[in-house]
Amino acid sequence: MTKRQRSRAALALVAAGVLTLSACTQVTPDDGSSGDADSVSDGTITTGAGITEEACPDGVNADNGCIYLGVLSDLTEGPFAALAVPITDAQRAFWAQVNADGGIGGYDIDIDTYTRDTKYQAAEHAAQYQQIADGVLGIAQSLGTVNTEAVLPDMVERSLVTVPTSWWSGYAFEENDSGIILETGYSYCTEALVGLDWFAEENGSPATVQAVGYPGDYGGDSAEGVNRWAEVNGATALDPIGTGPNQVVGNQDAVVAAVLDGGADVVVLAVGPAETAEIVGKLAASGFSGRFLGALPTWNPALLESAAAPALEALYNHLTPYENWDGSSASIEAAKASLNGELPANGGYIIGWGIGYPMKAALETAADAGDLTPEGLASVIDGLTVDFDGLMQPHTYGGDPQSNANQAVNVGVPDPDVELGLRTVASFYEGTSFDETDYSAACVASS
């Protein structure tokens, strides 16, 4: 692997044409120090794949080199494109702000060169990953658990630190991700547990609960959280109902019939926004009297323009680990400022802004340690503590997953008078049921 030790003094010599660096040159600073990578007081940093001495294509700091990060997302025709596009837009804005503030370790950060559309298909995700893997220091966004799992062994082999855009419980455990995944927020499993705690506290404890969701890491993880809540609280968890995106299954009529047959007091949804609107709208029209809790990916403000809007306003609450757009944290204010008064399409922008923090913290820590190789970046993850400027709880990676788990939920209600359509009714609520469960392994397998 290419390895170079970089210093401001060496760059000055390069600019003057006095010194030419080859791919394997180690630079000795002109201050009399040894040039050891551990000696970073003079700015010396060991680099490798994904870093160039040359400026980024659109770099803002003329004297900076470039750190290239990859993005693998659903940007056109997949089921989560409506969410993934603003996620990626926010990432561009986040890293543009980092660059405007001077970059990291003498480098600007570029995510555009290696952004690829995966169409939310595991095979396409893997193909696009192989195209970019040699050129990046890390992956700033990898959308979808199954998609990410498809390439995770190669990521581990390359020590490519990766930020997923999915919330599977397995990412909290090193046996699943070898410690290179920088998850944000809580898991779908935790979300269901804490969300039901909130509902019980606000509305009285439901006697029957039921999960509806996509199979695998998303719906399966959420369903296990519903089951665990029922066990802890003496409720009955009806059999979970599996479904798929309308692109695959056509409609949600079978789900509607099954929920009506069971008559649960609370239904926890782990589907997409289109399916959420159909399920809630049709059940309300059929006289269903239960309530709905929706996982993070279930909401889109466009639903307030659908025929299901009245039912959603009356029966549905949205759950998220991130502060909503009506929040007041420094992070939300920065995200708003990045748009110059415009509104994003949906809350994906909040997610995209939030997932920048752990990679930024890892890069800063690795730069301070003098090693911005993929291996050097991976080496700082265990024990890394990230502050999200109030967007969500601070998080420490590694250690005991149950002790370190984020379990604070923000609860929203649809409201057409609030920007992005969600009015926060509970901020960073924490219940008690999670701590009464065993979180020593993933709630479910990823597929």
GROMACS .gro file of N, CA and C in nm, residues 282-413:
model
  396
  282LYS      N    1  -5.597   0.299   0.473
  282LYS     CA    2  -5.698   0.195   0.448
  282LYS      C    3  -5.753   0.138   0.579
  283LEU      N    4  -5.666   0.125   0.680
  283LEU     CA    5  -5.715   0.072   0.807
  283LEU      C    6  -5.808   0.172   0.874
  284ALA      N    7  -5.775   0.301   0.867
  284ALA     CA    8  -5.863   0.401   0.925
  284ALA      C    9  -5.999   0.401   0.855
  285ALA      N   10  -5.996   0.388   0.722
  285ALA     CA   11  -6.121   0.385   0.646
  285ALA      C   12  -6.204   0.260   0.676
  286SER      N   13  -6.137   0.155   0.725
  286SER     CA   14  -6.206   0.029   0.757
  286SER      C   15  -6.254   0.025   0.902
  287GLY      N   16  -6.232   0.133   0.976
  287GLY     CA   17  -6.280   0.139   1.112
  287GLY      C   18  -6.183   0.091   1.218
  288PHE      N   19  -6.058   0.066   1.179
  288PHE     CA   20  -5.958   0.021   1.277
  288PHE      C   21  -5.938   0.130   1.382
  289SER      N   22  -5.938   0.091   1.509
  289SER     CA   23  -5.931   0.189   1.618
  289SER      C   24  -5.796   0.193   1.688
  290GLY      N   25  -5.699   0.112   1.639
  290GLY     CA   26  -5.567   0.112   1.702
  290GLY      C   27  -5.483   0.231   1.659
  291ARG      N   28  -5.361   0.236   1.712
  291ARG     CA   29  -5.268   0.343   1.681
  291ARG      C   30  -5.144   0.285   1.612
  292PHE      N   31  -5.064   0.375   1.555
  292PHE     CA   32  -4.946   0.334   1.479
  292PHE      C   33  -4.823   0.410   1.528
  293LEU      N   34  -4.714   0.337   1.542
  293LEU     CA   35  -4.582   0.396   1.561
  293LEU      C   36  -4.499   0.363   1.438
  294GLY      N   37  -4.434   0.463   1.379
  294GLY     CA   38  -4.359   0.441   1.257
  294GLY      C   39  -4.210   0.456   1.279
  295ALA      N   40  -4.133   0.358   1.232
  295ALA     CA   41  -3.987   0.363   1.242
  295ALA      C   42  -3.933   0.480   1.159
  296LEU      N   43  -3.807   0.512   1.180
  296LEU     CA   44  -3.743   0.626   1.114
  296LEU      C   45  -3.772   0.636   0.964
  297PRO      N   46  -3.760   0.529   0.884
  297PRO     CA   47  -3.777   0.545   0.739
  297PRO      C   48  -3.922   0.551   0.691
  298THR      N   49  -4.020   0.556   0.782
  298THR     CA   50  -4.160   0.547   0.739
  298THR      C   51  -4.220   0.680   0.699
  299TRP      N   52  -4.151   0.791   0.722
  299TRP     CA   53  -4.213   0.922   0.703
  299TRP      C   54  -4.156   0.998   0.583
  300ASN      N   55  -4.244   1.070   0.516
  300ASN     CA   56  -4.208   1.167   0.415
  300ASN      C   57  -4.314   1.277   0.422
  301PRO      N   58  -4.276   1.405   0.428
  301PRO     CA   59  -4.377   1.511   0.439
  301PRO      C   60  -4.477   1.513   0.323
  302ALA      N   61  -4.441   1.451   0.211
  302ALA     CA   62  -4.535   1.443   0.099
  302ALA      C   63  -4.660   1.365   0.137
  303LEU      N   64  -4.654   1.284   0.244
  303LEU     CA   65  -4.771   1.209   0.286
  303LEU      C   66  -4.884   1.300   0.333
  304LEU      N   67  -4.850   1.422   0.375
  304LEU     CA   68  -4.953   1.516   0.416
  304LEU      C   69  -5.034   1.568   0.298
  305GLU      N   70  -4.988   1.541   0.177
  305GLU     CA   71  -5.063   1.579   0.058
  305GLU      C   72  -5.140   1.461   0.001
  306SER      N   73  -5.136   1.348   0.071
  306SER     CA   74  -5.205   1.228   0.023
  306SER      C   75  -5.342   1.217   0.087
  307ALA      N   76  -5.422   1.124   0.035
  307ALA     CA   77  -5.555   1.100   0.092
  307ALA      C   78  -5.549   1.046   0.234
  308ALA      N   79  -5.432   0.993   0.273
  308ALA     CA   80  -5.417   0.936   0.406
  308ALA      C   81  -5.383   1.040   0.512
  309ALA      N   82  -5.366   1.165   0.475
  309ALA     CA   83  -5.321   1.268   0.569
  309ALA      C   84  -5.407   1.276   0.696
  310PRO      N   85  -5.539   1.282   0.687
  310PRO     CA   86  -5.619   1.291   0.811
  310PRO      C   87  -5.597   1.172   0.904
  311ALA      N   88  -5.586   1.052   0.846
  311ALA     CA   89  -5.563   0.933   0.928
  311ALA      C   90  -5.427   0.938   0.994
  312LEU      N   91  -5.326   0.981   0.921
  312LEU     CA   92  -5.192   0.991   0.977
  312LEU      C   93  -5.187   1.093   1.090
  313GLU      N   94  -5.250   1.207   1.072
  313GLU     CA   95  -5.252   1.308   1.176
  313GLU      C   96  -5.320   1.258   1.302
  314ALA      N   97  -5.419   1.173   1.287
  314ALA     CA   98  -5.497   1.125   1.401
  314ALA      C   99  -5.437   1.003   1.470
  315LEU      N  100  -5.368   0.916   1.392
  315LEU     CA  101  -5.336   0.783   1.444
  315LEU      C  102  -5.188   0.747   1.445
  316TYR      N  103  -5.103   0.829   1.386
  316TYR     CA  104  -4.964   0.789   1.362
  316TYR      C  105  -4.867   0.879   1.438
  317ASN      N  106  -4.765   0.817   1.497
  317ASN     CA  107  -4.651   0.889   1.554
  317ASN      C  108  -4.522   0.838   1.492
  318HIS      N  109  -4.434   0.929   1.459
  318HIS     CA  110  -4.306   0.896   1.398
  318HIS      C  111  -4.197   0.891   1.504
  319LEU      N  112  -4.103   0.796   1.488
  319LEU     CA  113  -3.993   0.777   1.583
  319LEU      C  114  -3.860   0.801   1.512
  320THR      N  115  -3.769   0.870   1.577
  320THR     CA  116  -3.637   0.895   1.519
  320THR      C  117  -3.534   0.920   1.629
  321PRO      N  118  -3.410   0.875   1.609
  321PRO     CA  119  -3.305   0.909   1.706
  321PRO      C  120  -3.254   1.051   1.689
  322TYR      N  121  -3.284   1.112   1.572
  322TYR     CA  122  -3.235   1.245   1.540
  322TYR      C  123  -3.338   1.350   1.580
  323GLU      N  124  -3.292   1.466   1.621
  323GLU     CA  125  -3.382   1.577   1.644
  323GLU      C  126  -3.456   1.610   1.514
  324ASN      N  127  -3.581   1.646   1.525
  324ASN     CA  128  -3.658   1.683   1.407
  324ASN      C  129  -3.624   1.825   1.360
  325TRP      N  130  -3.676   1.862   1.245
  325TRP     CA  131  -3.645   1.993   1.185
  325TRP      C  132  -3.693   2.109   1.272
  326ASP      N  133  -3.790   2.085   1.360
  326ASP     CA  134  -3.837   2.190   1.450
  326ASP      C  135  -3.752   2.199   1.577
  327GLY      N  136  -3.639   2.127   1.580
  327GLY     CA  137  -3.549   2.132   1.694
  327GLY      C  138  -3.465   2.259   1.696
  328SER      N  139  -3.383   2.272   1.799
  328SER     CA  140  -3.305   2.394   1.817
  328SER      C  141  -3.158   2.368   1.844
  329SER      N  142  -3.111   2.247   1.820
  329SER     CA  143  -2.971   2.216   1.848
  329SER      C  144  -2.878   2.291   1.753
  330ALA      N  145  -2.751   2.299   1.792
  330ALA     CA  146  -2.651   2.361   1.705
  330ALA      C  147  -2.642   2.288   1.573
  331SER      N  148  -2.662   2.157   1.575
  331SER     CA  149  -2.655   2.078   1.453
  331SER      C  150  -2.770   2.112   1.358
  332ILE      N  151  -2.893   2.119   1.411
  332ILE     CA  152  -3.007   2.155   1.327
  332ILE      C  153  -2.989   2.296   1.272
  333GLU      N  154  -2.941   2.387   1.354
  333GLU     CA  155  -2.919   2.524   1.306
  333GLU      C  156  -2.816   2.527   1.194
  334ALA      N  157  -2.710   2.447   1.207
  334ALA     CA  158  -2.608   2.441   1.101
  334ALA      C  159  -2.664   2.381   0.973
  335ALA      N  160  -2.746   2.277   0.987
  335ALA     CA  161  -2.807   2.216   0.869
  335ALA      C  162  -2.899   2.316   0.798
  336LYS      N  163  -2.976   2.390   0.875
  336LYS     CA  164  -3.064   2.491   0.816
  336LYS      C  165  -2.982   2.599   0.746
  337ALA      N  166  -2.874   2.643   0.812
  337ALA     CA  167  -2.791   2.749   0.753
  337ALA      C  168  -2.730   2.705   0.621
  338SER      N  169  -2.702   2.575   0.607
  338SER     CA  170  -2.640   2.525   0.484
  338SER      C  171  -2.732   2.538   0.364
  339LEU      N  172  -2.862   2.556   0.389
  339LEU     CA  173  -2.961   2.564   0.281
  339LEU      C  174  -3.005   2.707   0.252
  340ASN      N  175  -2.949   2.802   0.326
  340ASN     CA  176  -2.979   2.944   0.300
  340ASN      C  177  -3.128   2.974   0.298
  341GLY      N  178  -3.197   2.916   0.397
  341GLY     CA  179  -3.339   2.947   0.409
  341GLY      C  180  -3.432   2.856   0.332
  342GLU      N  181  -3.379   2.772   0.244
  342GLU     CA  182  -3.464   2.678   0.171
  342GLU      C  183  -3.493   2.555   0.258
  343LEU      N  184  -3.598   2.484   0.223
  343LEU     CA  185  -3.630   2.359   0.291
  343LEU      C  186  -3.580   2.240   0.211
  344PRO      N  187  -3.530   2.137   0.279
  344PRO     CA  188  -3.498   2.013   0.207
  344PRO      C  189  -3.626   1.940   0.170
  345ALA      N  190  -3.613   1.839   0.089
  345ALA     CA  191  -3.731   1.763   0.047
  345ALA      C  192  -3.795   1.690   0.164
  346ASN      N  193  -3.714   1.640   0.255
  346ASN     CA  194  -3.766   1.565   0.369
  346ASN      C  195  -3.657   1.549   0.474
  347GLY      N  196  -3.688   1.473   0.579
  347GLY     CA  197  -3.594   1.457   0.689
  347GLY      C  198  -3.470   1.377   0.656
  348GLY      N  199  -3.460   1.325   0.533
  348GLY     CA  200  -3.334   1.263   0.494
  348GLY      C  201  -3.217   1.358   0.510
  349TYR      N  202  -3.243   1.487   0.494
  349TYR     CA  203  -3.137   1.586   0.508
  349TYR      C  204  -3.080   1.584   0.650
  350ILE      N  205  -3.166   1.562   0.749
  350ILE     CA  206  -3.121   1.553   0.888
  350ILE      C  207  -3.030   1.431   0.905
  351ILE      N  208  -3.072   1.319   0.847
  351ILE     CA  209  -2.990   1.197   0.856
  351ILE      C  210  -2.854   1.220   0.792
  352GLY      N  211  -2.855   1.277   0.671
  352GLY     CA  212  -2.729   1.300   0.600
  352GLY      C  213  -2.635   1.390   0.677
  353TRP      N  214  -2.690   1.493   0.740
  353TRP     CA  215  -2.606   1.580   0.823
  353TRP      C  216  -2.552   1.503   0.942
  354GLY      N  217  -2.637   1.424   1.005
  354GLY     CA  218  -2.597   1.352   1.126
  354GLY      C  219  -2.490   1.248   1.103
  355ILE      N  220  -2.495   1.177   0.990
  355ILE     CA  221  -2.399   1.070   0.970
  355ILE      C  222  -2.261   1.123   0.933
  356GLY      N  223  -2.248   1.253   0.913
  356GLY     CA  224  -2.115   1.309   0.890
  356GLY      C  225  -2.030   1.316   1.015
  357TYR      N  226  -2.091   1.329   1.131
  357TYR     CA  227  -2.016   1.351   1.255
  357TYR      C  228  -1.918   1.239   1.290
  358PRO      N  229  -1.958   1.112   1.286
  358PRO     CA  230  -1.863   1.008   1.327
  358PRO      C  231  -1.744   0.996   1.234
  359MET      N  232  -1.764   1.009   1.102
  359MET     CA  233  -1.650   1.003   1.011
  359MET      C  234  -1.558   1.123   1.033
  360LYS      N  235  -1.615   1.240   1.054
  360LYS     CA  236  -1.533   1.358   1.082
  360LYS      C  237  -1.450   1.338   1.208
  361ALA      N  238  -1.512   1.286   1.313
  361ALA     CA  239  -1.439   1.263   1.438
  361ALA      C  240  -1.328   1.161   1.419
  362ALA      N  241  -1.357   1.055   1.341
  362ALA     CA  242  -1.255   0.953   1.317
  362ALA      C  243  -1.138   1.010   1.237
  363LEU      N  244  -1.167   1.089   1.134
  363LEU     CA  245  -1.060   1.149   1.055
  363LEU      C  246  -0.976   1.244   1.139
  364GLU      N  247  -1.040   1.324   1.222
  364GLU     CA  248  -0.965   1.417   1.307
  364GLU      C  249  -0.876   1.342   1.406
  365THR      N  250  -0.930   1.234   1.463
  365THR     CA  251  -0.852   1.157   1.560
  365THR      C  252  -0.734   1.087   1.493
  366ALA      N  253  -0.757   1.031   1.375
  366ALA     CA  254  -0.648   0.965   1.302
  366ALA      C  255  -0.543   1.066   1.258
  367ALA      N  256  -0.586   1.184   1.215
  367ALA     CA  257  -0.490   1.288   1.176
  367ALA      C  258  -0.407   1.332   1.294
  368ASP      N  259  -0.469   1.348   1.410
  368ASP     CA  260  -0.395   1.385   1.530
  368ASP      C  261  -0.294   1.278   1.569
  369ALA      N  262  -0.329   1.152   1.540
  369ALA     CA  263  -0.238   1.041   1.570
  369ALA      C  264  -0.131   1.024   1.463
  370GLY      N  265  -0.142   1.099   1.353
  370GLY     CA  266  -0.040   1.096   1.249
  370GLY      C  267  -0.052   0.982   1.151
  371ASP      N  268  -0.171   0.920   1.140
  371ASP     CA  269  -0.185   0.806   1.049
  371ASP      C  270  -0.321   0.811   0.980
  372LEU      N  271  -0.323   0.862   0.857
  372LEU     CA  272  -0.444   0.867   0.777
  372LEU      C  273  -0.444   0.761   0.667
  373THR      N  274  -0.388   0.646   0.697
  373THR     CA  275  -0.406   0.529   0.612
  373THR      C  276  -0.540   0.465   0.650
  374PRO      N  277  -0.596   0.378   0.565
  374PRO     CA  278  -0.718   0.307   0.607
  374PRO      C  279  -0.699   0.232   0.738
  375GLU      N  280  -0.582   0.171   0.756
  375GLU     CA  281  -0.557   0.099   0.881
  375GLU      C  282  -0.550   0.196   0.999
  376GLY      N  283  -0.490   0.312   0.977
  376GLY     CA  284  -0.481   0.411   1.083
  376GLY      C  285  -0.618   0.464   1.121
  377LEU      N  286  -0.704   0.484   1.022
  377LEU     CA  287  -0.840   0.530   1.050
  377LEU      C  288  -0.917   0.424   1.128
  378ALA      N  289  -0.905   0.299   1.084
  378ALA     CA  290  -0.976   0.191   1.154
  378ALA      C  291  -0.929   0.175   1.298
  379SER      N  292  -0.802   0.205   1.323
  379SER     CA  293  -0.746   0.183   1.456
  379SER      C  294  -0.800   0.278   1.562
  380VAL      N  295  -0.863   0.388   1.522
  380VAL     CA  296  -0.911   0.485   1.622
  380VAL      C  297  -1.058   0.464   1.657
  381ILE      N  298  -1.125   0.367   1.595
  381ILE     CA  299  -1.270   0.355   1.614
  381ILE      C  300  -1.305   0.304   1.753
  382ASP      N  301  -1.235   0.203   1.801
  382ASP     CA  302  -1.267   0.147   1.932
  382ASP      C  303  -1.240   0.252   2.040
  383GLY      N  304  -1.344   0.290   2.110
  383GLY     CA  305  -1.333   0.392   2.214
  383GLY      C  306  -1.357   0.534   2.165
  384LEU      N  307  -1.379   0.552   2.034
  384LEU     CA  308  -1.405   0.686   1.981
  384LEU      C  309  -1.539   0.737   2.032
  385THR      N  310  -1.539   0.855   2.092
  385THR     CA  311  -1.662   0.919   2.139
  385THR      C  312  -1.696   1.035   2.048
  386VAL      N  313  -1.819   1.037   2.000
  386VAL     CA  314  -1.863   1.137   1.903
  386VAL      C  315  -1.973   1.222   1.964
  387ASP      N  316  -1.957   1.353   1.954
  387ASP     CA  317  -2.059   1.449   1.995
  387ASP      C  318  -2.130   1.498   1.868
  388PHE      N  319  -2.262   1.492   1.868
  388PHE     CA  320  -2.339   1.527   1.749
  388PHE      C  321  -2.399   1.667   1.756
  389ASP      N  322  -2.344   1.752   1.839
  389ASP     CA  323  -2.393   1.890   1.852
  389ASP      C  324  -2.542   1.895   1.880
  390GLY      N  325  -2.590   1.803   1.961
  390GLY     CA  326  -2.729   1.805   2.004
  390GLY      C  327  -2.826   1.736   1.911
  391LEU      N  328  -2.781   1.688   1.795
  391LEU     CA  329  -2.872   1.623   1.700
  391LEU      C  330  -2.920   1.489   1.754
  392MET      N  331  -2.834   1.422   1.829
  392MET     CA  332  -2.869   1.299   1.898
  392MET      C  333  -2.773   1.282   2.015
  393GLN      N  334  -2.790   1.176   2.090
  393GLN     CA  335  -2.703   1.153   2.204
  393GLN      C  336  -2.559   1.131   2.159
  394PRO      N  337  -2.461   1.179   2.238
  394PRO     CA  338  -2.322   1.139   2.211
  394PRO      C  339  -2.311   0.987   2.216
  395HIS      N  340  -2.214   0.934   2.143
  395HIS     CA  341  -2.201   0.789   2.135
  395HIS      C  342  -2.055   0.749   2.141
  396THR      N  343  -2.027   0.640   2.214
  396THR     CA  344  -1.893   0.582   2.219
  396THR      C  345  -1.896   0.448   2.147
  397TYR      N  346  -1.806   0.431   2.051
  397TYR     CA  347  -1.799   0.308   1.972
  397TYR      C  348  -1.714   0.204   2.044
  398GLY      N  349  -1.752   0.079   2.028
  398GLY     CA  350  -1.683  -0.029   2.099
  398GLY      C  351  -1.740  -0.042   2.240
  399GLY      N  352  -1.671  -0.118   2.323
  399GLY     CA  353  -1.718  -0.137   2.459
  399GLY      C  354  -1.841  -0.225   2.465
  400ASP      N  355  -1.914  -0.215   2.575
  400ASP     CA  356  -2.033  -0.297   2.597
  400ASP      C  357  -2.151  -0.238   2.521
  401PRO      N  358  -2.207  -0.311   2.424
  401PRO     CA  359  -2.316  -0.256   2.342
  401PRO      C  360  -2.438  -0.213   2.424
  402GLN      N  361  -2.470  -0.289   2.529
  402GLN     CA  362  -2.588  -0.252   2.607
  402GLN      C  363  -2.563  -0.123   2.684
  403SER      N  364  -2.445  -0.107   2.741
  403SER     CA  365  -2.414   0.015   2.815
  403SER      C  366  -2.403   0.136   2.724
  404ASN      N  367  -2.349   0.115   2.604
  404ASN     CA  368  -2.324   0.227   2.513
  404ASN      C  369  -2.440   0.255   2.417
  405ALA      N  370  -2.545   0.175   2.423
  405ALA     CA  371  -2.653   0.189   2.325
  405ALA      C  372  -2.724   0.323   2.340
  406ASN      N  373  -2.746   0.388   2.228
  406ASN     CA  374  -2.832   0.505   2.224
  406ASN      C  375  -2.975   0.456   2.233
  407GLN      N  376  -3.051   0.506   2.329
  407GLN     CA  377  -3.191   0.464   2.344
  407GLN      C  378  -3.283   0.582   2.368
  408ALA      N  379  -3.249   0.696   2.310
  408ALA     CA  380  -3.330   0.816   2.324
  408ALA      C  381  -3.406   0.842   2.194
  409VAL      N  382  -3.538   0.848   2.203
  409VAL     CA  383  -3.623   0.862   2.085
  409VAL      C  384  -3.689   0.999   2.083
  410ASN      N  385  -3.696   1.057   1.964
  410ASN     CA  386  -3.774   1.178   1.941
  410ASN      C  387  -3.904   1.136   1.873
  411VAL      N  388  -4.015   1.179   1.930
  411VAL     CA  389  -4.146   1.138   1.881
  411VAL      C  390  -4.212   1.257   1.813
  412GLY      N  391  -4.262   1.235   1.692
  412GLY     CA  392  -4.328   1.341   1.618
  412GLY      C  393  -4.469   1.304   1.579
  413VAL      N  394  -4.550   1.406   1.555
  413VAL     CA  395  -4.685   1.386   1.505
  413VAL      C  396  -4.698   1.465   1.375
   0.00000   0.00000   0.00000
